[in-house]
CSV table of C-alpha atoms and ligand atoms in Angstrom, one decimal:
chain,number,residue,atom,x,y,z
A,1,MET,CA,-49.4,-2.4,-30.9
A,2,THR,CA,-48.0,-2.2,-27.4
A,3,ARG,CA,-45.6,-4.6,-25.7
A,4,LEU,CA,-45.8,-3.8,-22.0
A,5,LEU,CA,-44.6,-5.1,-18.7
A,6,ILE,CA,-46.3,-4.4,-15.4
A,7,ALA,CA,-44.6,-4.7,-12.1
A,8,GLY,CA,-45.4,-3.8,-8.5
A,9,PRO,CA,-45.4,-5.3,-5.1
A,10,PRO,CA,-48.1,-7.8,-4.2
A,11,GLY,CA,-51.2,-5.7,-3.2
A,12,SER,CA,-50.2,-2.6,-5.2
A,13,GLY,CA,-53.3,-3.1,-7.4
A,14,LYS,CA,-51.1,-4.3,-10.3
A,15,GLY,CA,-53.5,-7.1,-11.2
A,16,THR,CA,-56.5,-4.7,-11.4
A,17,GLN,CA,-54.5,-2.3,-13.5
A,18,ALA,CA,-53.3,-5.2,-15.7
A,19,HIS,CA,-56.9,-6.2,-16.5
A,20,ARG,CA,-58.0,-2.7,-17.3
A,21,LEU,CA,-54.9,-1.9,-19.4
A,22,SER,CA,-55.1,-5.1,-21.4
A,23,GLU,CA,-58.8,-4.3,-22.2
A,24,LYS,CA,-58.1,-0.7,-23.1
A,25,LEU,CA,-55.1,-1.5,-25.2
A,26,GLY,CA,-56.6,-4.6,-26.8
A,27,ILE,CA,-53.7,-6.8,-25.9
A,28,PRO,CA,-53.6,-10.2,-24.0
A,29,GLU,CA,-52.7,-10.2,-20.4
A,30,ILE,CA,-50.1,-12.8,-19.5
A,31,SER,CA,-49.9,-13.2,-15.7
A,32,THR,CA,-47.4,-15.8,-14.5
A,33,GLY,CA,-49.2,-15.9,-11.1
A,34,ASP,CA,-52.5,-16.6,-12.8
A,35,MET,CA,-50.9,-19.2,-15.1
A,36,PHE,CA,-49.4,-21.0,-12.1
A,37,ARG,CA,-52.7,-20.8,-10.1
A,38,SER,CA,-54.6,-22.3,-13.1
A,39,HIS,CA,-52.0,-25.1,-13.4
A,40,LEU,CA,-52.4,-25.7,-9.7
A,41,SER,CA,-56.2,-26.0,-9.7
A,42,ASP,CA,-56.0,-28.3,-12.8
A,43,GLN,CA,-53.4,-30.4,-11.0
A,44,THR,CA,-51.1,-30.5,-14.1
A,45,PRO,CA,-47.6,-31.7,-13.7
A,46,LEU,CA,-46.3,-28.1,-13.8
A,47,GLY,CA,-48.9,-27.2,-11.2
A,48,ASN,CA,-47.7,-30.0,-8.9
A,49,GLN,CA,-44.1,-28.8,-9.4
A,50,ALA,CA,-44.9,-25.2,-8.6
A,51,LYS,CA,-47.2,-25.8,-5.6
A,52,LYS,CA,-44.7,-25.7,-2.8
A,53,TYR,CA,-43.2,-22.5,-4.0
A,54,LEU,CA,-46.5,-20.7,-4.4
A,55,ASP,CA,-47.6,-21.8,-1.0
A,56,ALA,CA,-44.4,-20.5,0.6
A,57,GLY,CA,-44.4,-17.3,-1.4
A,58,ASP,CA,-41.1,-18.3,-2.9
A,59,LEU,CA,-40.2,-17.8,-6.6
A,60,VAL,CA,-40.8,-20.8,-8.8
A,61,PRO,CA,-37.4,-21.9,-10.3
A,62,ASP,CA,-36.4,-20.0,-13.4
A,63,HIS,CA,-36.3,-22.9,-15.8
A,64,ILE,CA,-39.9,-23.7,-15.1
A,65,THR,CA,-41.1,-20.1,-15.2
A,66,THR,CA,-39.1,-19.1,-18.3
A,67,ALA,CA,-40.1,-22.1,-20.3
A,68,MET,CA,-43.8,-21.3,-19.5
A,69,VAL,CA,-43.4,-17.7,-20.6
A,70,ARG,CA,-41.4,-18.5,-23.7
A,71,GLU,CA,-44.1,-20.9,-24.9
A,72,ARG,CA,-46.9,-18.3,-24.1
A,73,LEU,CA,-45.1,-15.5,-26.0
A,74,GLN,CA,-45.0,-17.7,-29.1
A,75,GLN,CA,-48.8,-17.9,-29.3
A,76,ASP,CA,-50.5,-16.0,-32.1
A,77,ASP,CA,-52.5,-13.7,-30.0
A,78,THR,CA,-49.3,-11.9,-28.9
A,79,GLY,CA,-48.7,-10.7,-32.5
A,80,ASN,CA,-50.3,-7.4,-31.7
A,81,GLY,CA,-48.5,-6.9,-28.4
A,82,PHE,CA,-49.0,-8.2,-24.9
A,83,LEU,CA,-49.1,-7.2,-21.3
A,84,LEU,CA,-46.7,-9.3,-19.2
A,85,ASP,CA,-47.6,-9.3,-15.5
A,86,GLY,CA,-45.3,-10.8,-12.9
A,87,TYR,CA,-42.4,-11.6,-15.1
A,88,PRO,CA,-39.5,-10.9,-15.1
A,89,ARG,CA,-39.1,-10.9,-11.3
A,90,THR,CA,-35.3,-11.4,-11.1
A,91,LEU,CA,-32.3,-10.1,-13.1
A,92,SER,CA,-31.8,-13.6,-14.6
A,93,GLN,CA,-35.4,-13.7,-15.7
A,94,MET,CA,-34.9,-10.3,-17.3
A,95,GLU,CA,-31.9,-11.6,-19.2
A,96,ASN,CA,-34.0,-14.6,-20.3
A,97,LEU,CA,-36.8,-12.3,-21.5
A,98,ASP,CA,-34.3,-10.1,-23.4
A,99,GLY,CA,-33.2,-13.3,-25.2
A,100,ILE,CA,-36.8,-14.5,-25.9
A,101,LEU,CA,-37.7,-11.1,-27.4
A,102,GLU,CA,-34.5,-10.7,-29.3
A,103,SER,CA,-34.8,-14.0,-31.0
A,104,SER,CA,-38.2,-13.0,-32.4
A,105,GLY,CA,-37.0,-9.4,-33.3
A,106,LYS,CA,-39.2,-7.8,-30.7
A,107,THR,CA,-38.6,-5.0,-28.1
A,108,LEU,CA,-40.6,-3.8,-25.1
A,109,ASP,CA,-42.3,-0.4,-25.5
A,110,ALA,CA,-42.7,0.4,-21.8
A,111,VAL,CA,-42.5,-1.0,-18.3
A,112,LEU,CA,-45.1,0.1,-15.8
A,113,GLU,CA,-44.4,0.1,-12.1
A,114,VAL,CA,-47.3,0.4,-9.7
A,115,THR,CA,-46.0,1.5,-6.3
A,116,ALA,CA,-47.5,1.2,-2.7
A,117,ASP,CA,-46.0,1.4,0.8
A,118,ASP,CA,-45.6,-1.7,2.9
A,119,ASP,CA,-48.3,-0.9,5.5
A,120,GLU,CA,-51.0,-0.3,2.8
A,121,ILE,CA,-49.9,-3.5,1.1
A,122,VAL,CA,-50.2,-5.7,4.2
A,123,ARG,CA,-53.6,-4.2,5.0
A,124,ARG,CA,-54.9,-4.8,1.5
A,125,LEU,CA,-53.6,-8.3,1.2
A,126,LEU,CA,-55.0,-9.4,4.6
A,127,LEU,CA,-58.4,-8.1,3.4
A,128,ARG,CA,-58.0,-10.0,0.2
A,129,SER,CA,-57.1,-13.2,2.0
A,130,ARG,CA,-60.4,-13.0,3.8
A,131,ALA,CA,-62.3,-12.4,0.6
A,132,GLU,CA,-60.5,-14.9,-1.7
A,133,GLY,CA,-58.7,-17.3,0.5
A,134,ARG,CA,-55.4,-17.3,-1.5
A,135,SER,CA,-53.1,-19.6,0.4
A,136,ASP,CA,-50.2,-17.2,0.1
A,137,ASP,CA,-52.0,-14.3,1.7
A,138,THR,CA,-51.0,-14.9,5.4
A,139,GLU,CA,-49.1,-12.1,7.1
A,140,SER,CA,-45.7,-13.9,7.3
A,141,VAL,CA,-46.0,-15.1,3.6
A,142,ILE,CA,-47.0,-11.6,2.5
A,143,ARG,CA,-43.9,-10.1,4.3
A,144,HIS,CA,-41.7,-12.7,2.6
A,145,ARG,CA,-43.2,-11.9,-0.9
A,146,LEU,CA,-42.6,-8.2,-0.2
A,147,GLN,CA,-39.0,-8.9,0.8
A,148,LEU,CA,-38.4,-10.9,-2.3
A,149,TYR,CA,-39.9,-8.1,-4.3
A,150,ARG,CA,-37.5,-5.6,-2.8
A,151,GLU,CA,-34.4,-7.8,-3.1
A,152,GLU,CA,-35.0,-9.4,-6.5
A,153,THR,CA,-37.5,-7.4,-8.5
A,154,GLN,CA,-36.6,-3.8,-7.7
A,155,PRO,CA,-33.2,-4.2,-9.3
A,156,VAL,CA,-35.0,-5.3,-12.5
A,157,ILE,CA,-37.2,-2.2,-12.4
A,158,ALA,CA,-34.1,0.0,-11.9
A,159,ARG,CA,-32.5,-1.5,-14.9
A,160,TYR,CA,-35.5,-0.9,-17.1
A,161,GLY,CA,-35.4,2.7,-15.7
A,162,ARG,CA,-31.8,3.0,-17.1
A,163,ARG,CA,-33.1,1.9,-20.5
A,164,GLY,CA,-35.5,4.9,-20.4
A,165,ILE,CA,-38.8,2.9,-20.8
A,166,LEU,CA,-40.0,3.0,-17.1
A,167,VAL,CA,-43.3,4.6,-16.1
A,168,SER,CA,-44.1,4.7,-12.3
A,169,VAL,CA,-47.6,5.3,-11.0
A,170,ASP,CA,-48.9,5.6,-7.4
A,171,GLY,CA,-51.0,2.5,-6.8
A,172,THR,CA,-52.7,4.0,-3.7
A,173,ALA,CA,-54.5,6.7,-5.8
A,174,ASP,CA,-58.1,6.2,-7.0
A,175,VAL,CA,-58.3,3.2,-9.4
A,176,ASP,CA,-59.4,5.2,-12.4
A,177,HIS,CA,-56.8,7.8,-11.8
A,178,VAL,CA,-54.1,5.1,-11.7
A,179,THR,CA,-55.3,3.7,-15.0
A,180,ALA,CA,-55.4,7.2,-16.6
A,181,SER,CA,-51.8,8.1,-15.4
A,182,ALA,CA,-50.6,4.7,-16.6
A,183,LEU,CA,-52.0,5.2,-20.1
A,184,LYS,CA,-50.6,8.7,-20.3
A,185,GLY,CA,-47.2,7.6,-19.1
A,186,ILE,CA,-47.1,4.7,-21.6
A,187,GLU,CA,-48.0,7.0,-24.5
A,188,THR,CA,-45.3,9.5,-23.4
A,189,VAL,CA,-42.6,6.8,-23.3
A,190,LYS,CA,-43.7,5.4,-26.7
A,191,ALA,CA,-43.6,8.8,-28.3
A,192,ARG,CA,-40.2,9.5,-26.8
A,193,THR,CA,-38.6,6.3,-27.9
A,194,ALA,CA,-40.2,6.5,-31.4
A,195,THR,CA,-38.3,9.6,-32.3
B,1,ADP,P1,-48.1,-11.3,-6.1
B,1,ADP,O1,-49.4,-10.9,-5.6
B,1,ADP,O2,-47.2,-11.9,-5.0
B,1,ADP,O3,-47.4,-10.4,-7.0
B,1,ADP,P2,-48.5,-13.3,-8.3
B,1,ADP,O4,-49.9,-13.7,-8.6
B,1,ADP,O5,-47.8,-12.4,-9.3
B,1,ADP,O6,-48.5,-12.6,-6.9
B,1,ADP,O7,-47.6,-14.5,-8.1
B,1,ADP,C1,-47.9,-15.5,-7.1
B,1,ADP,C2,-46.8,-16.5,-7.0
B,1,ADP,O8,-46.5,-17.2,-8.3
B,1,ADP,C3,-45.4,-16.0,-6.6
B,1,ADP,O9,-45.3,-15.8,-5.2
B,1,ADP,C4,-44.5,-17.1,-7.1
B,1,ADP,O10,-44.5,-18.2,-6.3
B,1,ADP,C5,-45.1,-17.5,-8.4
B,1,ADP,N1,-44.6,-16.6,-9.5
B,1,ADP,C6,-45.3,-15.7,-10.3
B,1,ADP,N2,-44.5,-15.2,-11.2
B,1,ADP,C7,-43.2,-15.7,-11.0
B,1,ADP,C8,-42.0,-15.5,-11.6
B,1,ADP,N3,-41.8,-14.6,-12.6
B,1,ADP,N4,-40.9,-16.2,-11.2
B,1,ADP,C9,-41.1,-17.1,-10.2
B,1,ADP,N5,-42.2,-17.3,-9.6
B,1,ADP,C10,-43.3,-16.6,-9.9
Protein backbone atom coordinates (compact mmCIF):
# COMPACT_ATOMS: atom_id res chain seq x y z
CA MET A 1 0.00 0.00 0.00
CA THR A 2 1.52 3.31 -1.05
CA ARG A 3 -0.12 6.70 -1.33
CA LEU A 4 2.23 8.77 -3.37
CA LEU A 5 2.43 12.16 -5.05
CA ILE A 6 4.79 12.95 -7.90
CA ALA A 7 5.78 16.50 -8.77
CA GLY A 8 8.32 18.06 -11.08
CA PRO A 9 8.54 20.74 -13.72
CA PRO A 10 7.15 19.96 -17.17
CA GLY A 11 9.79 17.99 -19.07
CA SER A 12 11.48 16.61 -15.95
CA GLY A 13 10.47 13.08 -16.92
CA LYS A 14 7.82 13.00 -14.21
CA GLY A 15 5.25 11.32 -16.50
CA THR A 16 7.68 8.54 -17.48
CA GLN A 17 8.57 7.91 -13.84
CA ALA A 18 4.89 7.99 -12.87
CA HIS A 19 4.12 5.18 -15.38
CA ARG A 20 7.00 3.07 -14.14
CA LEU A 21 6.33 3.59 -10.44
CA SER A 22 2.62 2.90 -10.71
CA GLU A 23 3.45 -0.39 -12.43
CA LYS A 24 6.17 -1.39 -9.98
CA LEU A 25 4.12 -0.46 -6.93
CA GLY A 26 0.84 -1.84 -8.33
CA ILE A 27 -1.11 1.37 -7.75
CA PRO A 28 -3.23 3.39 -10.20
CA GLU A 29 -1.69 6.48 -11.73
CA ILE A 30 -3.92 9.52 -11.51
CA SER A 31 -2.60 12.28 -13.76
CA THR A 32 -4.68 15.45 -13.81
CA GLY A 33 -3.00 16.49 -17.08
CA ASP A 34 -3.97 13.17 -18.73
CA MET A 35 -7.49 13.40 -17.33
CA PHE A 36 -7.92 16.89 -18.78
CA ARG A 37 -6.48 15.83 -22.15
CA SER A 38 -8.84 12.89 -22.32
CA HIS A 39 -11.84 15.12 -21.51
CA LEU A 40 -10.60 17.48 -24.22
CA SER A 41 -10.37 14.83 -26.91
CA ASP A 42 -13.78 13.42 -25.90
CA GLN A 43 -15.17 16.97 -26.00
CA THR A 44 -16.94 16.55 -22.66
CA PRO A 45 -18.38 19.65 -20.93
CA LEU A 46 -15.42 19.55 -18.52
CA GLY A 47 -13.04 19.31 -21.46
CA ASN A 48 -14.64 22.30 -23.13
CA GLN A 49 -14.32 24.29 -19.90
CA ALA A 50 -10.66 23.35 -19.46
CA LYS A 51 -9.51 23.85 -23.07
CA LYS A 52 -8.53 27.51 -22.98
CA TYR A 53 -6.44 27.01 -19.82
CA LEU A 54 -4.60 24.01 -21.20
CA ASP A 55 -3.85 25.73 -24.49
CA ALA A 56 -2.42 28.76 -22.67
CA GLY A 57 -0.47 26.65 -20.15
CA ASP A 58 -2.55 28.22 -17.37
CA LEU A 59 -3.88 26.37 -14.36
CA VAL A 60 -7.45 25.15 -14.69
CA PRO A 61 -9.49 26.80 -11.89
CA ASP A 62 -9.35 24.96 -8.58
CA HIS A 63 -13.04 24.20 -8.26
CA ILE A 64 -12.95 22.23 -11.52
CA THR A 65 -9.67 20.45 -10.81
CA THR A 66 -10.38 19.61 -7.19
CA ALA A 67 -13.85 18.23 -7.93
CA MET A 68 -12.34 15.98 -10.59
CA VAL A 69 -9.63 14.72 -8.19
CA ARG A 70 -12.06 14.24 -5.30
CA GLU A 71 -14.29 12.07 -7.45
CA ARG A 72 -11.35 10.05 -8.79
CA LEU A 73 -9.96 9.36 -5.32
CA GLN A 74 -13.32 7.93 -4.29
CA GLN A 75 -13.10 5.15 -6.85
CA ASP A 76 -12.47 1.63 -5.56
CA ASP A 77 -9.16 1.05 -7.33
CA THR A 78 -7.49 3.60 -5.01
CA GLY A 79 -8.15 1.40 -1.96
CA ASN A 80 -4.65 -0.03 -2.16
CA GLY A 81 -2.97 3.32 -2.72
CA PHE A 82 -2.47 5.66 -5.67
CA LEU A 83 0.06 7.80 -7.45
CA LEU A 84 -1.22 11.30 -7.94
CA ASP A 85 0.59 13.15 -10.74
CA GLY A 86 0.15 16.89 -11.34
CA TYR A 87 -1.94 17.64 -8.28
CA PRO A 88 -1.70 19.59 -6.00
CA ARG A 89 -0.02 22.38 -7.96
CA THR A 90 -0.92 25.27 -5.64
CA LEU A 91 -1.07 25.79 -1.88
CA SER A 92 -4.83 26.01 -2.04
CA GLN A 93 -5.02 22.69 -3.92
CA MET A 94 -2.74 21.24 -1.25
CA GLU A 95 -5.20 22.31 1.43
CA ASN A 96 -8.05 20.82 -0.58
CA LEU A 97 -6.18 17.52 -0.90
CA ASP A 98 -5.47 17.49 2.84
CA GLY A 99 -9.22 17.84 3.37
CA ILE A 100 -10.12 15.10 0.88
CA LEU A 101 -7.68 12.65 2.49
CA GLU A 102 -8.58 13.59 6.03
CA SER A 103 -12.28 13.03 5.43
CA SER A 104 -11.52 9.46 4.36
CA GLY A 105 -8.96 8.87 7.15
CA LYS A 106 -6.02 8.61 4.73
CA THR A 107 -2.52 10.09 4.76
CA LEU A 108 0.21 10.44 2.14
CA ASP A 109 3.23 8.17 2.47
CA ALA A 110 5.64 10.14 0.33
CA VAL A 111 6.00 13.00 -2.15
CA LEU A 112 8.47 12.48 -4.97
CA GLU A 113 10.03 15.50 -6.64
CA VAL A 114 11.75 14.99 -10.00
CA THR A 115 14.13 17.87 -10.69
CA ALA A 116 15.66 19.26 -13.92
CA ASP A 117 17.19 22.58 -14.90
CA ASP A 118 15.38 25.02 -17.19
CA ASP A 119 17.57 24.66 -20.29
CA GLU A 120 17.22 20.87 -20.26
CA ILE A 121 13.47 21.23 -19.79
CA VAL A 122 12.99 23.57 -22.72
CA ARG A 123 15.19 21.36 -24.91
CA ARG A 124 13.22 18.21 -24.02
CA LEU A 125 9.81 19.83 -24.43
CA LEU A 126 10.60 21.31 -27.82
CA LEU A 127 11.67 17.83 -28.94
CA ARG A 128 8.43 16.38 -27.52
CA SER A 129 6.34 18.99 -29.30
CA ARG A 130 7.75 17.81 -32.61
CA ALA A 131 7.06 14.17 -31.76
CA GLU A 132 3.64 14.48 -30.10
CA GLY A 133 2.29 17.83 -31.19
CA ARG A 134 0.93 18.83 -27.77
CA SER A 135 -0.57 22.28 -28.23
CA ASP A 136 1.02 23.58 -25.02
CA ASP A 137 4.60 22.69 -26.01
CA THR A 138 5.57 25.92 -27.78
CA GLU A 139 8.54 27.80 -26.30
CA SER A 140 6.56 30.71 -24.82
CA VAL A 141 3.90 28.42 -23.31
CA ILE A 142 6.64 26.13 -21.94
CA ARG A 143 8.33 29.11 -20.25
CA HIS A 144 5.00 30.17 -18.80
CA ARG A 145 4.33 26.67 -17.40
CA LEU A 146 7.82 26.68 -15.88
CA GLN A 147 7.23 30.04 -14.25
CA LEU A 148 3.93 28.83 -12.79
CA TYR A 149 5.70 25.75 -11.50
CA ARG A 150 8.29 27.89 -9.74
CA GLU A 151 5.79 30.34 -8.30
CA GLU A 152 2.88 28.09 -7.42
CA THR A 153 4.13 24.53 -7.09
CA GLN A 154 7.55 24.88 -5.48
CA PRO A 155 6.01 26.30 -2.28
CA VAL A 156 3.80 23.19 -2.16
CA ILE A 157 6.88 20.94 -2.40
CA ALA A 158 8.66 22.95 0.29
CA ARG A 159 5.71 22.47 2.59
CA TYR A 160 5.72 18.69 2.07
CA GLY A 161 9.46 18.87 2.80
CA ARG A 162 8.67 20.38 6.19
CA ARG A 163 6.31 17.47 6.82
CA GLY A 164 9.27 15.12 6.38
CA ILE A 165 7.85 13.04 3.51
CA LEU A 166 9.72 14.54 0.54
CA VAL A 167 12.04 12.54 -1.72
CA SER A 168 13.94 14.45 -4.45
CA VAL A 169 15.56 12.73 -7.41
CA ASP A 170 17.59 14.15 -10.32
CA GLY A 171 15.45 13.75 -13.44
CA THR A 172 18.39 14.32 -15.79
CA ALA A 173 20.03 11.02 -14.74
CA ASP A 174 19.50 7.80 -16.71
CA VAL A 175 15.79 6.74 -16.66
CA ASP A 176 16.39 3.42 -14.84
CA HIS A 177 18.59 5.14 -12.32
CA VAL A 178 15.89 7.75 -11.59
CA THR A 179 13.32 4.97 -11.00
CA ALA A 180 15.69 3.06 -8.71
CA SER A 181 16.55 6.17 -6.65
CA ALA A 182 12.86 7.04 -6.39
CA LEU A 183 11.89 3.57 -5.13
CA LYS A 184 14.73 3.60 -2.62
CA GLY A 185 13.81 7.07 -1.36
CA ILE A 186 10.12 6.16 -1.03
CA GLU A 187 11.01 3.06 1.03
CA THR A 188 13.29 5.12 3.26
CA VAL A 189 10.60 7.71 3.96
CA LYS A 190 7.99 5.02 4.61
CA ALA A 191 10.28 3.20 7.03
CA ARG A 192 11.13 6.43 8.81
CA THR A 193 7.55 7.59 9.24
CA ALA A 194 6.35 4.10 10.27
CA THR A 195 8.45 4.17 13.43
P1 LIG B 1 3.13 19.54 -17.48
O1 LIG B 1 3.94 18.80 -18.49
O2 LIG B 1 3.05 21.01 -17.73
O3 LIG B 1 3.47 19.20 -16.06
P2 LIG B 1 0.49 18.23 -17.23
O4 LIG B 1 0.20 17.17 -18.20
O5 LIG B 1 0.70 17.82 -15.80
O6 LIG B 1 1.69 19.03 -17.82
O7 LIG B 1 -0.68 19.33 -17.25
C1 LIG B 1 -1.04 19.97 -18.45
C2 LIG B 1 -2.04 21.09 -18.17
O8 LIG B 1 -3.20 20.57 -17.48
C3 LIG B 1 -1.53 22.21 -17.26
O9 LIG B 1 -0.77 23.17 -17.96
C4 LIG B 1 -2.87 22.78 -16.75
O10 LIG B 1 -3.51 23.56 -17.72
C5 LIG B 1 -3.72 21.52 -16.55
N1 LIG B 1 -3.56 20.99 -15.17
C6 LIG B 1 -3.02 19.79 -14.83
N2 LIG B 1 -3.02 19.62 -13.49
C7 LIG B 1 -3.58 20.74 -12.97
C8 LIG B 1 -3.84 21.19 -11.64
N3 LIG B 1 -3.53 20.45 -10.56
N4 LIG B 1 -4.44 22.40 -11.49
C9 LIG B 1 -4.74 23.14 -12.53
N5 LIG B 1 -4.51 22.79 -13.80
C10 LIG B 1 -3.92 21.62 -14.02
